[in-house]
Short mmCIF file of C-alpha atoms in Angstrom, two decimals:
data_model
loop_
_atom_site.label_atom_id
_atom_site.label_comp_id
_atom_site.label_asym_id
_atom_site.label_seq_id
_atom_site.Cartn_x
_atom_site.Cartn_y
_atom_site.Cartn_z
CA MET A 1 14.67 23.23 -9.23
CA VAL A 2 18.30 22.59 -8.30
CA ALA A 3 20.17 23.32 -5.11
CA VAL A 4 23.44 22.69 -3.33
CA GLY A 5 23.89 22.46 0.40
CA GLU A 6 25.47 20.67 3.32
CA GLY A 7 22.85 18.48 4.99
CA ALA A 8 19.30 17.58 4.01
CA GLY A 9 18.01 19.03 7.27
CA ASP A 10 19.68 22.42 6.70
CA GLU A 11 18.70 25.33 4.47
CA PRO A 12 20.23 24.81 1.03
CA LYS A 13 23.08 27.20 0.24
CA VAL A 14 22.06 28.01 -3.35
CA VAL A 15 18.72 27.29 -5.03
CA LYS A 16 17.92 27.87 -8.68
CA ARG A 17 14.85 27.23 -10.81
CA ILE A 18 15.65 25.61 -14.13
CA ALA A 19 12.66 25.06 -16.40
CA THR A 20 12.09 21.50 -17.62
CA SER A 21 12.32 22.29 -21.33
CA SER A 22 11.43 19.83 -24.08
CA ASP A 23 15.15 19.63 -24.84
CA ALA A 24 16.15 17.24 -22.07
CA ALA A 25 19.85 17.29 -22.97
CA ALA A 26 19.97 21.10 -22.79
CA THR A 27 18.10 21.11 -19.45
CA LEU A 28 20.56 18.58 -18.03
CA ARG A 29 23.53 20.62 -19.34
CA GLU A 30 22.17 23.57 -17.39
CA VAL A 31 21.80 21.38 -14.29
CA ILE A 32 25.35 20.07 -14.64
CA ALA A 33 26.72 23.58 -15.11
CA PHE A 34 24.95 24.66 -11.91
CA PHE A 35 26.59 21.86 -9.93
CA ARG A 36 30.00 22.66 -11.44
CA ASP A 37 29.62 26.36 -10.66
CA HIS A 38 28.52 25.79 -7.09
CA GLY A 39 30.41 22.58 -6.40
CA PRO A 40 32.26 20.44 -6.25
CA VAL A 41 29.47 18.24 -4.88
CA SER A 42 30.11 14.87 -3.26
CA ALA A 43 26.81 13.31 -4.38
CA VAL A 44 23.66 14.23 -6.29
CA GLY A 45 20.04 13.33 -5.52
CA VAL A 46 17.29 13.38 -8.14
CA ALA A 47 13.60 13.51 -7.14
CA THR A 48 11.88 13.59 -10.51
CA PHE A 49 8.48 13.48 -12.16
CA GLY A 50 7.69 9.93 -13.28
CA PRO A 51 7.17 7.33 -14.29
CA VAL A 52 10.76 6.25 -13.76
CA ASP A 53 12.66 3.02 -14.26
CA PHE A 54 14.76 2.43 -11.14
CA ARG A 55 16.97 -0.23 -12.66
CA GLN A 56 17.94 1.95 -15.60
CA GLY A 57 17.80 5.28 -13.76
CA THR A 58 15.68 6.72 -16.55
CA ILE A 59 12.45 8.60 -16.94
CA SER A 60 10.34 5.94 -18.65
CA THR A 61 7.13 6.51 -20.64
CA THR A 62 6.26 10.10 -19.70
CA PRO A 63 4.04 12.11 -22.04
CA LYS A 64 6.36 15.07 -21.22
CA GLU A 65 7.88 15.99 -24.57
CA GLY A 66 11.57 15.17 -24.95
CA TRP A 67 11.97 13.23 -21.70
CA ALA A 68 10.77 9.70 -22.45
CA HIS A 69 13.55 7.16 -21.71
CA CYS A 70 16.00 9.94 -20.79
CA PRO A 71 18.93 8.33 -18.87
CA VAL A 72 19.08 11.05 -16.21
CA ARG A 73 21.06 9.08 -13.65
CA ALA A 74 23.72 7.88 -16.11
CA ILE A 75 24.23 11.37 -17.58
CA LEU A 76 24.68 12.98 -14.15
CA GLN A 77 26.99 10.19 -12.99
CA ARG A 78 29.14 10.47 -16.09
CA GLU A 79 29.37 14.26 -16.16
CA LEU A 80 29.79 14.89 -12.43
CA ASN A 81 31.54 11.65 -11.53
CA VAL A 82 29.72 11.33 -8.18
CA PRO A 83 27.11 8.87 -6.88
CA VAL A 84 23.55 9.79 -7.90
CA GLY A 85 20.48 8.88 -5.82
CA PHE A 86 17.37 8.66 -7.97
CA ASP A 87 13.67 8.39 -7.11
CA THR A 88 10.30 9.94 -7.89
CA ASP A 89 9.48 13.43 -6.65
CA VAL A 90 6.76 12.08 -4.34
CA ASN A 91 8.88 9.24 -2.94
CA GLY A 92 11.56 11.87 -2.33
CA ALA A 93 9.03 14.16 -0.65
CA ALA A 94 7.81 11.28 1.52
CA LEU A 95 11.38 10.50 2.55
CA ALA A 96 12.03 14.18 3.33
CA GLU A 97 8.86 14.57 5.40
CA ALA A 98 9.69 11.39 7.34
CA ARG A 99 13.25 12.49 8.09
CA HIS A 100 13.01 16.27 8.44
CA GLY A 101 9.39 17.37 8.01
CA SER A 102 6.06 17.00 9.78
CA GLY A 103 6.57 13.25 10.10
CA ARG A 104 10.02 13.48 11.62
CA GLY A 105 10.92 10.09 13.06
CA ALA A 106 8.16 8.15 11.31
CA LYS A 107 9.31 4.84 9.86
CA SER A 108 6.22 4.67 7.61
CA LEU A 109 4.65 7.64 5.88
CA VAL A 110 2.69 8.50 2.75
CA TYR A 111 3.12 11.85 1.00
CA VAL A 112 0.27 12.90 -1.29
CA THR A 113 0.31 15.94 -3.52
CA VAL A 114 -3.07 17.28 -4.68
CA GLY A 115 -2.63 19.81 -7.46
CA THR A 116 -2.85 19.71 -11.24
CA GLY A 117 -2.50 15.97 -10.78
CA ILE A 118 -2.49 13.72 -7.73
CA GLY A 119 0.58 11.72 -6.83
CA GLY A 120 1.70 9.77 -3.82
CA GLY A 121 4.95 8.42 -2.49
CA ALA A 122 5.42 6.01 0.40
CA ILE A 123 8.02 5.14 3.00
CA ILE A 124 7.91 1.72 4.66
CA ALA A 125 10.55 0.61 7.15
CA ASP A 126 12.33 3.91 6.52
CA ARG A 127 12.76 3.26 2.76
CA PRO A 128 10.82 4.47 -0.31
CA VAL A 129 8.48 1.85 -1.74
CA HIS A 130 9.73 0.31 -4.98
CA GLY A 131 7.92 -2.65 -6.50
CA LEU A 132 7.22 -3.47 -10.09
CA LEU A 133 7.18 0.32 -10.53
CA HIS A 134 6.57 2.93 -7.82
CA PRO A 135 3.31 4.10 -6.25
CA GLU A 136 0.87 5.75 -8.68
CA MET A 137 -1.68 6.73 -6.07
CA GLY A 138 -3.47 9.31 -8.19
CA HIS A 139 -5.22 6.48 -9.96
CA LEU A 140 -6.88 4.87 -6.94
CA PRO A 141 -10.46 3.83 -7.59
CA VAL A 142 -12.90 5.83 -5.45
CA ARG A 143 -16.58 5.44 -4.78
CA LEU A 144 -18.82 8.00 -6.47
CA HIS A 145 -19.93 10.69 -4.03
CA PRO A 146 -23.74 10.67 -3.75
CA GLU A 147 -23.90 14.42 -4.49
CA GLU A 148 -21.57 14.23 -7.49
CA PRO A 149 -23.20 16.48 -10.12
CA ALA A 150 -25.01 14.40 -12.75
CA GLY A 151 -23.02 14.07 -15.93
CA PHE A 152 -19.60 14.74 -14.39
CA LYS A 153 -17.44 11.86 -15.59
CA GLY A 154 -14.08 12.88 -14.14
CA VAL A 155 -11.07 14.28 -15.97
CA CYS A 156 -8.57 11.39 -15.99
CA PRO A 157 -7.96 10.42 -19.63
CA TYR A 158 -7.37 6.83 -18.52
CA HIS A 159 -9.90 6.19 -15.76
CA GLY A 160 -12.40 9.07 -15.81
CA ASN A 161 -13.33 9.39 -12.18
CA CYS A 162 -10.43 7.77 -10.36
CA LEU A 163 -8.95 9.83 -7.48
CA GLU A 164 -7.06 12.19 -9.77
CA GLY A 165 -9.99 12.38 -12.18
CA SER A 166 -12.30 13.35 -9.30
CA ALA A 167 -10.20 15.36 -6.87
CA SER A 168 -7.32 17.11 -8.68
CA GLY A 169 -7.41 20.86 -9.27
CA PRO A 170 -8.54 20.41 -12.89
CA ALA A 171 -11.32 18.03 -11.73
CA ILE A 172 -12.64 20.66 -9.32
CA GLU A 173 -12.51 23.32 -12.02
CA ALA A 174 -14.20 21.08 -14.61
CA ARG A 175 -16.96 20.12 -12.16
CA TRP A 176 -17.82 23.61 -10.92
CA GLY A 177 -16.71 25.80 -13.82
CA LYS A 178 -14.26 27.78 -11.71
CA PRO A 179 -10.96 27.06 -9.99
CA ALA A 180 -10.88 25.66 -6.46
CA ILE A 181 -9.52 28.91 -5.07
CA GLN A 182 -12.70 30.76 -6.08
CA LEU A 183 -15.02 28.34 -4.26
CA PRO A 184 -15.97 29.45 -0.72
CA PRO A 185 -15.30 27.05 2.17
CA GLU A 186 -19.02 26.23 2.61
CA HIS A 187 -19.39 25.18 -1.06
CA LEU A 188 -20.43 21.56 -1.69
CA ALA A 189 -17.20 21.24 -3.66
CA TRP A 190 -15.25 20.88 -0.45
CA SER A 191 -17.26 18.12 1.17
CA ILE A 192 -17.01 16.15 -2.07
CA GLU A 193 -13.26 16.86 -2.23
CA GLY A 194 -12.83 15.85 1.42
CA ASP A 195 -14.70 12.61 0.82
CA TYR A 196 -12.55 11.52 -2.13
CA LEU A 197 -9.32 12.36 -0.34
CA ALA A 198 -10.55 10.58 2.80
CA GLN A 199 -11.41 7.46 0.78
CA ALA A 200 -7.88 7.54 -0.62
CA CYS A 201 -6.42 7.93 2.88
CA LEU A 202 -8.50 4.97 4.06
CA SER A 203 -7.26 2.81 1.18
CA MET A 204 -3.67 3.78 1.97
CA SER A 205 -4.28 3.03 5.65
CA VAL A 206 -5.73 -0.45 5.21
CA ILE A 207 -3.03 -1.41 2.70
CA LEU A 208 0.05 0.22 4.28
CA SER A 209 -0.96 1.34 7.76
CA PRO A 210 1.40 4.34 7.66
CA GLU A 211 2.05 6.27 10.85
CA ARG A 212 1.35 9.51 8.99
CA ILE A 213 -0.11 10.83 5.74
CA VAL A 214 1.18 14.23 4.64
CA LEU A 215 -1.14 16.08 2.25
CA GLY A 216 0.49 18.76 0.12
CA GLY A 217 0.00 20.44 -3.24
CA GLY A 218 -1.89 23.53 -4.37
CA VAL A 219 -5.42 22.26 -3.65
CA MET A 220 -4.43 21.57 -0.03
CA ASP A 221 -3.55 25.25 0.40
CA GLN A 222 -7.25 25.80 1.18
CA PRO A 223 -6.86 26.00 4.93
CA HIS A 224 -10.15 24.26 5.83
CA LEU A 225 -9.59 21.18 3.65
CA LEU A 226 -7.24 19.16 5.85
CA ALA A 227 -9.74 19.18 8.74
CA LEU A 228 -12.52 18.05 6.38
CA VAL A 229 -10.42 15.10 5.21
CA ARG A 230 -9.56 14.16 8.79
CA THR A 231 -13.20 14.23 9.89
CA ARG A 232 -14.42 12.28 6.87
CA LEU A 233 -11.66 9.67 7.25
CA ALA A 234 -12.74 9.01 10.84
CA GLU A 235 -16.38 8.66 9.66
CA LEU A 236 -15.42 6.20 6.93
CA ASN A 237 -13.22 4.14 9.23
CA ARG A 238 -15.88 3.81 11.94
CA GLY A 239 -13.30 3.10 14.59
CA TYR A 240 -12.03 -0.03 12.88
CA ILE A 241 -8.29 0.55 12.52
CA PRO A 242 -5.91 2.97 14.22
CA LEU A 243 -5.67 5.89 11.80
CA PRO A 244 -2.52 7.71 10.72
CA GLU A 245 -1.95 11.32 11.65
CA LEU A 246 -2.91 13.58 8.76
CA SER A 247 -0.85 16.72 8.38
CA ALA A 248 0.30 19.45 6.04
CA PRO A 249 3.92 19.26 4.85
CA GLY A 250 6.46 20.49 7.36
CA LEU A 251 8.94 21.45 4.65
CA LYS A 252 8.84 24.35 2.22
CA TYR A 253 10.08 22.18 -0.69
CA PRO A 254 9.58 18.51 0.27
CA GLY A 255 10.77 17.26 -3.14
CA LEU A 256 13.96 19.33 -2.98
CA THR A 257 14.74 18.18 0.55
CA GLY A 258 13.98 14.66 -0.69
CA ALA A 259 16.68 15.02 -3.34
CA PHE A 260 19.16 16.00 -0.60
CA VAL A 261 18.20 12.92 1.44
CA LEU A 262 18.64 10.74 -1.65
CA ALA A 263 22.10 12.24 -2.18
CA GLU A 264 23.04 11.68 1.47
CA GLU A 265 21.97 8.04 1.29
CA GLU A 266 24.51 7.53 -1.51
CA LEU A 267 27.29 8.62 0.85
CA ARG A 268 26.44 6.26 3.69
CA MET B 1 -2.10 -25.71 13.16
CA VAL B 2 1.38 -26.49 14.48
CA ALA B 3 4.31 -28.18 12.79
CA VAL B 4 7.98 -28.91 13.20
CA GLY B 5 10.48 -29.27 10.39
CA GLU B 6 13.90 -28.49 9.05
CA GLY B 7 13.62 -25.69 6.48
CA ALA B 8 10.70 -23.51 5.42
CA GLY B 9 11.01 -24.78 1.85
CA ASP B 10 10.79 -28.45 2.87
CA GLU B 11 7.79 -30.58 3.85
CA PRO B 12 7.24 -30.24 7.59
CA LYS B 13 8.12 -33.39 9.55
CA VAL B 14 5.08 -33.38 11.85
CA VAL B 15 1.87 -31.38 11.47
CA LYS B 16 -0.97 -31.23 13.98
CA ARG B 17 -4.23 -29.34 14.11
CA ILE B 18 -4.91 -27.72 17.47
CA ALA B 19 -8.24 -25.91 17.76
CA THR B 20 -8.08 -22.26 18.85
CA SER B 21 -10.27 -22.66 21.95
CA SER B 22 -11.59 -19.76 24.00
CA ASP B 23 -9.13 -20.80 26.71
CA ALA B 24 -6.01 -19.23 25.24
CA ALA B 25 -3.73 -20.47 28.02
CA ALA B 26 -4.87 -24.07 27.52
CA THR B 27 -4.43 -23.80 23.74
CA LEU B 28 -0.90 -22.46 24.20
CA ARG B 29 -0.10 -25.25 26.70
CA GLU B 30 -1.06 -27.74 24.01
CA VAL B 31 1.14 -25.91 21.49
CA ILE B 32 4.09 -25.89 23.89
CA ALA B 33 3.63 -29.60 24.64
CA PHE B 34 3.69 -30.33 20.91
CA PHE B 35 7.01 -28.51 20.48
CA ARG B 36 8.47 -30.28 23.52
CA ASP B 37 7.33 -33.69 22.27
CA HIS B 38 8.67 -33.14 18.77
CA GLY B 39 11.62 -30.91 19.59
CA PRO B 40 13.85 -29.57 20.75
CA VAL B 41 13.24 -26.70 18.31
CA SER B 42 15.80 -23.97 17.69
CA ALA B 43 13.24 -21.24 16.95
CA VAL B 44 9.47 -20.79 16.69
CA GLY B 45 7.47 -18.79 14.16
CA VAL B 46 3.93 -17.58 14.79
CA ALA B 47 1.64 -16.53 11.93
CA THR B 48 -1.54 -15.62 13.74
CA PHE B 49 -4.99 -14.16 13.23
CA GLY B 50 -4.97 -10.46 14.09
CA PRO B 51 -5.03 -7.73 14.93
CA VAL B 52 -1.64 -8.04 16.60
CA ASP B 53 0.65 -5.64 18.42
CA PHE B 54 4.17 -6.17 17.06
CA ARG B 55 5.93 -4.30 19.83
CA GLN B 56 4.28 -6.34 22.55
CA GLY B 57 4.03 -9.59 20.61
CA THR B 58 0.39 -9.87 21.59
CA ILE B 59 -2.93 -10.47 19.92
CA SER B 60 -4.55 -7.06 20.44
CA THR B 61 -8.28 -6.25 20.25
CA THR B 62 -9.66 -9.37 18.59
CA PRO B 63 -13.34 -10.23 19.09
CA LYS B 64 -12.16 -13.88 19.34
CA GLU B 65 -13.19 -14.91 22.85
CA GLY B 66 -10.34 -15.38 25.31
CA TRP B 67 -7.55 -14.07 23.05
CA ALA B 68 -7.64 -10.27 23.40
CA HIS B 69 -4.24 -8.98 24.62
CA CYS B 70 -2.85 -12.51 24.91
CA PRO B 71 0.99 -12.24 25.12
CA VAL B 72 1.62 -15.14 22.72
CA ARG B 73 5.23 -14.28 21.92
CA ALA B 74 6.30 -13.82 25.53
CA ILE B 75 4.65 -17.07 26.65
CA LEU B 76 6.32 -19.11 23.90
CA GLN B 77 9.70 -17.46 24.52
CA ARG B 78 9.51 -18.12 28.24
CA GLU B 79 8.32 -21.71 27.99
CA LEU B 80 10.48 -22.86 25.10
CA ASN B 81 13.43 -20.54 25.67
CA VAL B 82 14.01 -19.99 21.93
CA PRO B 83 13.62 -16.94 19.68
CA VAL B 84 10.04 -16.43 18.45
CA GLY B 85 9.19 -14.75 15.13
CA PHE B 86 5.73 -13.23 15.21
CA ASP B 87 3.49 -11.78 12.48
CA THR B 88 -0.02 -11.98 11.10
CA ASP B 89 -1.17 -15.07 9.24
CA VAL B 90 -1.48 -13.13 5.98
CA ASN B 91 1.89 -11.38 6.30
CA GLY B 92 3.33 -14.83 7.00
CA ALA B 93 1.55 -16.25 3.96
CA ALA B 94 2.83 -13.38 1.80
CA LEU B 95 6.37 -14.02 3.02
CA ALA B 96 6.02 -17.74 2.33
CA GLU B 97 4.61 -17.25 -1.17
CA ALA B 98 7.42 -14.77 -1.97
CA ARG B 99 10.15 -17.13 -0.74
CA HIS B 100 8.84 -20.59 -1.58
CA GLY B 101 5.48 -20.32 -3.35
CA SER B 102 4.07 -19.02 -6.60
CA GLY B 103 5.94 -15.72 -6.20
CA ARG B 104 9.31 -17.31 -5.56
CA GLY B 105 11.98 -14.63 -5.88
CA ALA B 106 9.58 -11.67 -5.75
CA LYS B 107 10.80 -8.83 -3.55
CA SER B 108 7.29 -7.34 -3.38
CA LEU B 109 4.10 -9.37 -3.14
CA VAL B 110 0.59 -9.16 -1.73
CA TYR B 111 -1.23 -12.22 -0.41
CA VAL B 112 -5.01 -11.97 -0.20
CA THR B 113 -7.26 -14.57 1.34
CA VAL B 114 -10.92 -14.51 0.29
CA GLY B 115 -13.00 -16.72 2.55
CA THR B 116 -15.23 -16.15 5.57
CA GLY B 117 -13.40 -12.83 5.78
CA ILE B 118 -10.94 -11.08 3.53
CA GLY B 119 -7.40 -10.39 4.69
CA GLY B 120 -4.23 -9.28 3.02
CA GLY B 121 -0.55 -9.29 3.86
CA ALA B 122 2.23 -7.54 2.01
CA ILE B 123 5.94 -7.90 1.38
CA ILE B 124 7.95 -4.87 0.31
CA ALA B 125 11.72 -5.03 -0.17
CA ASP B 126 11.58 -8.66 0.98
CA ARG B 127 10.05 -7.78 4.39
CA PRO B 128 6.47 -7.90 5.74
CA VAL B 129 4.82 -4.49 5.90
CA HIS B 130 4.51 -3.14 9.44
CA GLY B 131 3.32 0.40 10.02
CA LEU B 132 1.10 1.81 12.70
CA LEU B 133 -0.49 -1.65 12.61
CA HIS B 134 -0.36 -4.17 9.75
CA PRO B 135 -2.37 -4.29 6.53
CA GLU B 136 -6.13 -4.72 7.02
CA MET B 137 -6.96 -5.02 3.35
CA GLY B 138 -10.38 -6.58 3.84
CA HIS B 139 -11.71 -3.14 4.65
CA LEU B 140 -10.74 -1.39 1.42
CA PRO B 141 -13.46 0.90 0.08
CA VAL B 142 -14.81 -0.36 -3.25
CA ARG B 143 -17.10 1.22 -5.79
CA LEU B 144 -20.62 -0.20 -5.90
CA HIS B 145 -21.03 -2.58 -8.82
CA PRO B 146 -23.78 -1.27 -11.15
CA GLU B 147 -25.60 -4.63 -11.04
CA GLU B 148 -25.43 -4.94 -7.26
CA PRO B 149 -28.90 -6.18 -6.22
CA ALA B 150 -31.00 -3.34 -4.80
CA GLY B 151 -31.14 -3.35 -1.05
CA PHE B 152 -27.93 -5.34 -0.51
CA LYS B 153 -25.95 -3.29 1.97
CA GLY B 154 -22.96 -5.55 2.51
CA VAL B 155 -22.17 -7.70 5.53
CA CYS B 156 -19.30 -5.90 7.26
CA PRO B 157 -20.49 -4.80 10.70
CA TYR B 158 -18.18 -1.77 10.50
CA HIS B 159 -18.37 -0.60 6.90
CA GLY B 160 -21.28 -2.42 5.25
CA ASN B 161 -20.09 -2.78 1.69
CA CYS B 162 -16.33 -2.48 1.95
CA LEU B 163 -14.34 -5.22 0.17
CA GLU B 164 -14.99 -7.83 2.86
CA GLY B 165 -18.61 -6.73 3.20
CA SER B 166 -19.10 -7.14 -0.56
CA ALA B 167 -16.88 -10.01 -1.62
CA SER B 168 -16.29 -12.43 1.28
CA GLY B 169 -17.99 -15.83 1.29
CA PRO B 170 -20.69 -14.63 3.73
CA ALA B 171 -21.34 -11.58 1.49
CA ILE B 172 -21.92 -13.83 -1.52
CA GLU B 173 -24.23 -16.05 0.48
CA ALA B 174 -26.16 -13.10 1.93
CA ARG B 175 -26.56 -11.51 -1.50
CA TRP B 176 -27.75 -14.60 -3.37
CA GLY B 177 -29.29 -16.71 -0.62
CA LYS B 178 -26.93 -19.61 -1.22
CA PRO B 179 -23.22 -20.30 -0.74
CA ALA B 180 -20.74 -19.42 -3.47
CA ILE B 181 -20.07 -23.07 -4.22
CA GLN B 182 -23.70 -23.57 -5.34
CA LEU B 183 -23.60 -20.70 -7.87
CA PRO B 184 -22.76 -21.80 -11.44
CA PRO B 185 -19.81 -20.11 -13.19
CA GLU B 186 -22.09 -18.10 -15.52
CA HIS B 187 -24.04 -16.59 -12.57
CA LEU B 188 -23.92 -12.78 -12.23
CA ALA B 189 -22.46 -13.40 -8.77
CA TRP B 190 -19.07 -14.09 -10.32
CA SER B 191 -18.74 -11.00 -12.46
CA ILE B 192 -19.65 -8.89 -9.42
CA GLU B 193 -17.15 -10.84 -7.31
CA GLY B 194 -14.46 -10.46 -9.97
CA ASP B 195 -15.07 -6.72 -10.16
CA TYR B 196 -14.71 -6.14 -6.42
CA LEU B 197 -11.57 -8.23 -6.20
CA ALA B 198 -10.14 -6.49 -9.28
CA GLN B 199 -10.83 -3.07 -7.74
CA ALA B 200 -8.94 -4.22 -4.65
CA CYS B 201 -6.04 -5.47 -6.78
CA LEU B 202 -5.94 -2.12 -8.59
CA SER B 203 -5.83 -0.22 -5.28
CA MET B 204 -3.01 -2.46 -4.07
CA SER B 205 -1.18 -1.95 -7.37
CA VAL B 206 -1.32 1.85 -7.41
CA ILE B 207 -0.32 2.06 -3.74
CA LEU B 208 2.32 -0.70 -3.53
CA SER B 209 3.08 -1.77 -7.10
CA PRO B 210 3.78 -5.38 -6.04
CA GLU B 211 5.36 -7.75 -8.52
CA ARG B 212 2.66 -10.32 -7.72
CA ILE B 213 -0.69 -10.68 -5.98
CA VAL B 214 -1.50 -14.17 -4.74
CA LEU B 215 -5.22 -14.82 -4.26
CA GLY B 216 -6.08 -17.65 -1.88
CA GLY B 217 -8.90 -18.70 0.45
CA GLY B 218 -12.04 -20.78 0.01
CA VAL B 219 -13.87 -18.45 -2.39
CA MET B 220 -10.88 -18.53 -4.78
CA ASP B 221 -11.27 -22.33 -5.04
CA GLN B 222 -13.83 -21.62 -7.80
CA PRO B 223 -11.53 -22.36 -10.71
CA HIS B 224 -12.92 -19.69 -13.07
CA LEU B 225 -12.65 -16.79 -10.62
CA LEU B 226 -8.94 -15.96 -10.92
CA ALA B 227 -9.24 -15.43 -14.69
CA LEU B 228 -12.26 -13.15 -14.15
CA VAL B 229 -10.29 -11.01 -11.70
CA ARG B 230 -7.34 -10.82 -14.07
CA THR B 231 -9.51 -9.72 -17.01
CA ARG B 232 -11.41 -7.17 -14.96
CA LEU B 233 -8.20 -5.74 -13.48
CA ALA B 234 -6.83 -5.14 -16.98
CA GLU B 235 -10.10 -3.43 -17.96
CA LEU B 236 -10.03 -1.16 -14.91
CA ASN B 237 -6.37 -0.26 -15.37
CA ARG B 238 -6.79 0.68 -19.06
CA GLY B 239 -3.11 0.15 -19.76
CA TYR B 240 -2.00 2.80 -17.29
CA ILE B 241 0.44 1.00 -14.99
CA PRO B 242 2.33 -2.27 -15.36
CA LEU B 243 0.17 -4.80 -13.53
CA PRO B 244 1.33 -7.47 -11.08
CA GLU B 245 1.00 -11.15 -11.94
CA LEU B 246 -2.11 -12.61 -10.32
CA SER B 247 -1.84 -16.20 -9.22
CA ALA B 248 -3.20 -18.88 -6.95
CA PRO B 249 -1.05 -19.83 -3.95
CA GLY B 250 1.82 -22.14 -4.76
CA LEU B 251 1.87 -23.60 -1.26
CA LYS B 252 -0.55 -25.99 0.38
CA TYR B 253 -0.47 -24.08 3.68
CA PRO B 254 0.96 -20.60 3.03
CA GLY B 255 0.41 -19.48 6.64
CA LEU B 256 2.18 -22.53 8.05
CA THR B 257 5.13 -22.12 5.69
CA GLY B 258 5.10 -18.44 6.67
CA ALA B 259 5.55 -19.43 10.31
CA PHE B 260 8.60 -21.50 9.32
CA VAL B 261 10.07 -18.53 7.45
CA LEU B 262 9.46 -16.30 10.48
CA ALA B 263 11.27 -18.85 12.67
CA GLU B 264 14.18 -19.06 10.24
CA GLU B 265 14.53 -15.27 10.19
CA GLU B 266 15.09 -15.38 13.95
CA LEU B 267 18.12 -17.61 13.43
CA ARG B 268 19.88 -15.42 10.85
#
């Protein structure tokens, strides 16, 4: 998705969906043409699927066909001749939610997306967390739920029943034989889901102590789930640490707004 | 422990142990007298047991008798009339190890102490992590080890078998009926211990992606344990993310050096 606009906090002026084809160069040509048609732009922000290499400004070892080691930042800089901010989609979303979304004003925030995969981005001291790599929160170890159906081993090809292997949309579908959206709110599926997500929120809280955790993504569209996670997190914590606020995203497209924030930061 | 010196990277000039008595005011009078006798000092750094309140500069809700809500920073500032840097002991230790210890030059680092309790501090972008509170990594949820002796419920009064409840010195002693130091290196105790610590390191890695994790504290004095944690962490990760270096502390007193760094930061 690409967009042009004035400020990260405002509605974008033009938004366009461009499919991420397996021909990375062609996709980027389409992106560049969009910015030329609707520009000139003074800066570009990229909030991309990962993993990324921040030093090089590249997608790194993605299994996504055609994109491994693609020098996205360098290509955009060269073709558009403007500064390019570059981060992961979830770090961008976390930045956007902290500046303009449901965590407005928070200096520390985690954004988690629960959908076909699980990803997380984090803001500490008002900046996205970069270390050796970037957060890869989908692969948090979680404790097996006591009512986990016998024989369910999780769907993560690396770790089996890590967070993503236990609580992503595909994990729910593999466990119950139907997609999450077809499971009624009183189904056991949801207390198991709430437990895994609450464990993840507790791990994030004891490691980072964020002021807020924003939970987005398709699985979180089930309106009862956020309250289940909140309740279970309080049970698991047992009053030990002050807990972050849990909330739904405040922005329609947190990643897109994140890209605008990343662009703005380049102009400071 | 109190000390005076020139630079955080140098040997301190004078070091003294002052017991943390239940009379906080008397303990602080002794601390202030030490600085007056060996000063004048240009700044003070405090790396203290927690939990702390950074805004107030106080110890907050500690069960340690006499210290709850003690305004340590304000008292030292008033009596010594110098700037006072103030953080947790483990954030201080993390800062010290990143600047002068085994992680010298790292911009992101976690310091974990495994002893009578388990605590962790973290540095991201060269600064200690402060959020709603500070890291409380001892209370990470961990997955039950399959060979955990039946009936062992963990020793954490809040969470039972969280990381601290499963892997602290008292947990080892409660599980096996003797202290860690009396258990030979081939004892099952150590593979269980290595697994819990490796799970914690994996959680820290997927959330923070630190360049290095420094493992200190009395339990880590068992010379074979660090290698066990490193091996188990690689097994759990299954090649998914780049892993941090694991190392022993490079400093004799990481917390004390941390206090010097905190003092120096006040003079920048």
